[in-house]
Amino acid sequence: MKMAKLKHNNGYNFLAGAIFGLCFGFIISTWCRNKFIPCSPSFSKSGCCPRKLQPAFETDQQSITETNKVIPNNVYIEEEDEKGFLFVGIMTAKKYLDSRVVAAYKTWARSINGKVIFFSSEGSHSTHDIPIVSLKNVDDSYPPQKKSFSMLKYMSDHYLNKYEWFMRADDDVFIKGEILEQFLRSVNSSRPQFIGQAGVGTKEEIGLLSLGSTDNYCMGGTGMVFSRETLRLLAPHLKYCVNNLYTTHEDVEIGRCVRKFAGIPCTWSYEMQKLFYQNFKEYKGSFVDTLLDKEVQTAITMHPIKEPIYQFRINNHFSSTRIQQLRQKQLELHRAISEMNQVLNENSPFDKYGLKPSVNSFIPNKASEVIGWEFVNSKTVSSHLNVNPRKGLTSYRKDTMDDIVSETMDIINRNSRQRGRSIDFKEVLYGYSSIDPLNGPNYILDILLTYRKHKGKNVNVPVRRHAYLHQSFLKTQITESPLTSEPDDSNSQISPHIFRALRGPLQNTHLDKLHETIHFILPLAGKVREFERFMNIYEQICLSRKENAQMHIVLFTKNSSPEEVEEILNIAGKYQKKYRSDLIEVIEADGDFARARALDLGAKQCAMDDLLFCVDVDILLTREALTRIRLNTIQSTQIYYPIVFSQYDPSVICEGLCKIGMTNFTAKVGYWRQFGYGIAAMYRSDLEKVGGYDISIQGWGKEDVDLFEKFVMSNLTIFRAVDTGMIHAFHPVTCDINLEPSQFQMCVGSKATILASQYQLAEMVLGMKEVLNRNMDTKV
Ligand SMILES: *[C@@H]1O[C@H](CO)[C@@H](O)[C@H](O)[C@H]1NC(C)=O
Ligand SMILES: *[C@@H]1O[C@H](CO)[C@@H](O)[C@H](O)[C@H]1NC(C)=O
Ligand SMILES: *[C@@H]1O[C@H](CO)[C@@H](O)[C@H](O)[C@H]1NC(C)=O
């Protein structure tokens, strides 16, 4: 079975143009706020998007006018040239005016090309600026037959000649406005039409609904659509219908009325069940678990949304899909420009974003520039970039793969209906991925698919395909830093704020922030020599330079000998005497050493707005580290978790003969402590907000991971980055033989990891003849 060939390019099969919006850092916020208004040429006066919008949704200002028009006395004010595509009337009740109505109005209602008005009982008022009609002589009793027919009457009285289509919907539905419009434009609205999901009643109801054996009705929940012609035929008889009800089912009665006076049934089409989608899968509704299901993706209306908050979640989901489509379109336009430039053969500017997609567009000039590919399968990544050659797929990589596959499938199935076939995804057998730093990530995937033919004889076969995918970077987008100081680059072409942001963090920052006081919190028990070294560095980078810094030493006296305590106090006293004594404080703590309690005690000495730096006595600091602590920690927003460089044992590295400085960042000298969370900078208010350190944790370790996890769960951002200004100096580990066997094992293990690099240890072992090959001597 041969599958339709994919597009060719450079000898590769191409599923071109899955795109990927890499925002370097930030997205300009206004861009995110864009509403996606469908462009429909037939309603565009100038023939060019964006067209004039329906007033109710243009701005908040105008929707207020709209509200005033409808609510107070329920008097309709004629709008001169109001003409639109779709009028949606939503049936609601007083108790939902502040919940479902708001959620619907703020989400999908904006996607409707036309007007959305909510219909409620007499005396309904909204405290929000939402167009609500309170129907005279209608209450909120159930079943809402009267409400429904009154709404249809209102629609035909006021809007019949102004809109092409009319929809009756519930307040717990989600409607994809753009797709509904696309769909309706394929239907002739000059004919009577009654569109929705056809129902004949449940098993128990059959025979009780007074329906003929071939009669149906459009189900209310998922919404029903009338063409103008239908409503026109219906309008004079609405009164008759409401006075001649056979059942208490409002939708059944509308169906009966339409059949009788417009002479048509609800659309008898299997497809409508998919387009007007009723969620039977989730007991509680709201599309919590089924949002990514194929049926939900293809649906036009979704029902029910039981929890109004989920309207927003669903809306976000489809908006981001739309963003992706628009980005794709943007990319295609860039490509068109590029192509035209070539045809024109002018000296037109080169459009980098219009490059043809290719997994080979990066041209290396040197052997070292050749980009390597990582090998990926459904569970693991094997990479030359990791120290560990094979790793499990992280969740973000897995999500990326899922995204790529789903986009790929969309592209493959784009014309599947016309071709009478569809291709379903089975699995990714394996793949390669790489990042071209100029153009974007590339993928080569070996995918297992199932080919299904619908037309003619049913065919169903597995096929295997290679897909070559390229995601293009979009233009860099930046946001201005809120820390920007007064502009002074008046001769600059770009906004001085942006210019400054580009020059780097140091120049664009408010002066106060650069000189903010850092509160060092240093837990201590014994370790006099290390403390001496730490204070020596502290003097160089802070005290002698009059840096704004304050030292809080938390000393556990029980774990230190009296001599040690005395010596530590002497050292601290020496600096207190030499500099202002209030800059260094020693807090004596009782009980056994607990790092969590130490940091907690230290933090309690500070005010809520103070910037804390939790540090260890083994850390060597540079002055640059201070600047980074200040800039990377933002109150109520960001916590700074530096990744420090951990040095190996100097006596092993080079038998103590070499000098190891603060800038020796080689694999031989040390490693980045990816898994260390002990060193952190945060504001006290943020520490308190997440509940602070867990002071029930004894000894070293665990308290830091616990706090890190609390921050991860909070709405604060964690900025975790390598800091070349913080070094964890080697200190010998002694493992107490009296420890529990398991703890002893762990201690020996960590002792081994900080000894030297694996490579060097291996070299050492290789150098030991007696270890490597005991038989060597006898052989020689
Ligand atoms: C739509 O229906 C009307 C009335 O039946 C008919 O006159 C018209 O030709 C139809 N238009 C199209 C495009 O089929
Ligand atoms: C996090 O939530 C708090 C309220 O709980 C709010 O004051 C703060 O601004 C939020 N921070 C961010 C970065 O959204
Ligand atoms: C550390 O760096 C200095 C200067 O770059 C160099 O001379 C020295 O050999 C390095 N030490 C080690 C152990 O690599």
PDB file of C-alpha atoms and ligand atoms in Angstrom, residues 187-193 229, ligand 1:
ATOM      1  CA  VAL A 187     -24.443  25.929   4.072  1.00  0.00           C
ATOM      2  CA  ASN A 188     -27.020  27.881   1.999  1.00  0.00           C
ATOM      3  CA  SER A 189     -28.657  30.231   4.507  1.00  0.00           C
ATOM      4  CA  SER A 190     -31.411  31.259   2.070  1.00  0.00           C
ATOM      5  CA  ARG A 191     -33.008  27.863   2.576  1.00  0.00           C
ATOM      6  CA  PRO A 192     -34.710  26.690   5.729  1.00  0.00           C
ATOM      7  CA  GLN A 193     -32.066  24.976   7.865  1.00  0.00           C
ATOM      8  CA  GLU A 229     -35.418  31.543   6.549  1.00  0.00           C
TER       9      GLU A 229
HETATM   10  C1  LIG B   1     -29.425  28.954  -2.068  1.00  0.00           C
HETATM   11  O1  LIG B   1     -30.789  28.689  -2.009  1.00  0.00           O
HETATM   12  C2  LIG B   1     -31.588  29.581  -2.768  1.00  0.00           C
HETATM   13  C3  LIG B   1     -33.034  29.284  -2.491  1.00  0.00           C
HETATM   14  O2  LIG B   1     -33.292  27.910  -2.629  1.00  0.00           O
HETATM   15  C4  LIG B   1     -31.238  29.443  -4.264  1.00  0.00           C
HETATM   16  O3  LIG B   1     -31.978  30.332  -5.027  1.00  0.00           O
HETATM   17  C5  LIG B   1     -29.752  29.707  -4.419  1.00  0.00           C
HETATM   18  O4  LIG B   1     -29.367  29.471  -5.763  1.00  0.00           O
HETATM   19  C6  LIG B   1     -28.941  28.835  -3.495  1.00  0.00           C
HETATM   20  N1  LIG B   1     -27.564  29.252  -3.590  1.00  0.00           N
HETATM   21  C7  LIG B   1     -26.577  28.373  -3.810  1.00  0.00           C
HETATM   22  C8  LIG B   1     -25.203  28.938  -3.881  1.00  0.00           C
HETATM   23  O5  LIG B   1     -26.780  27.170  -3.972  1.00  0.00           O
END
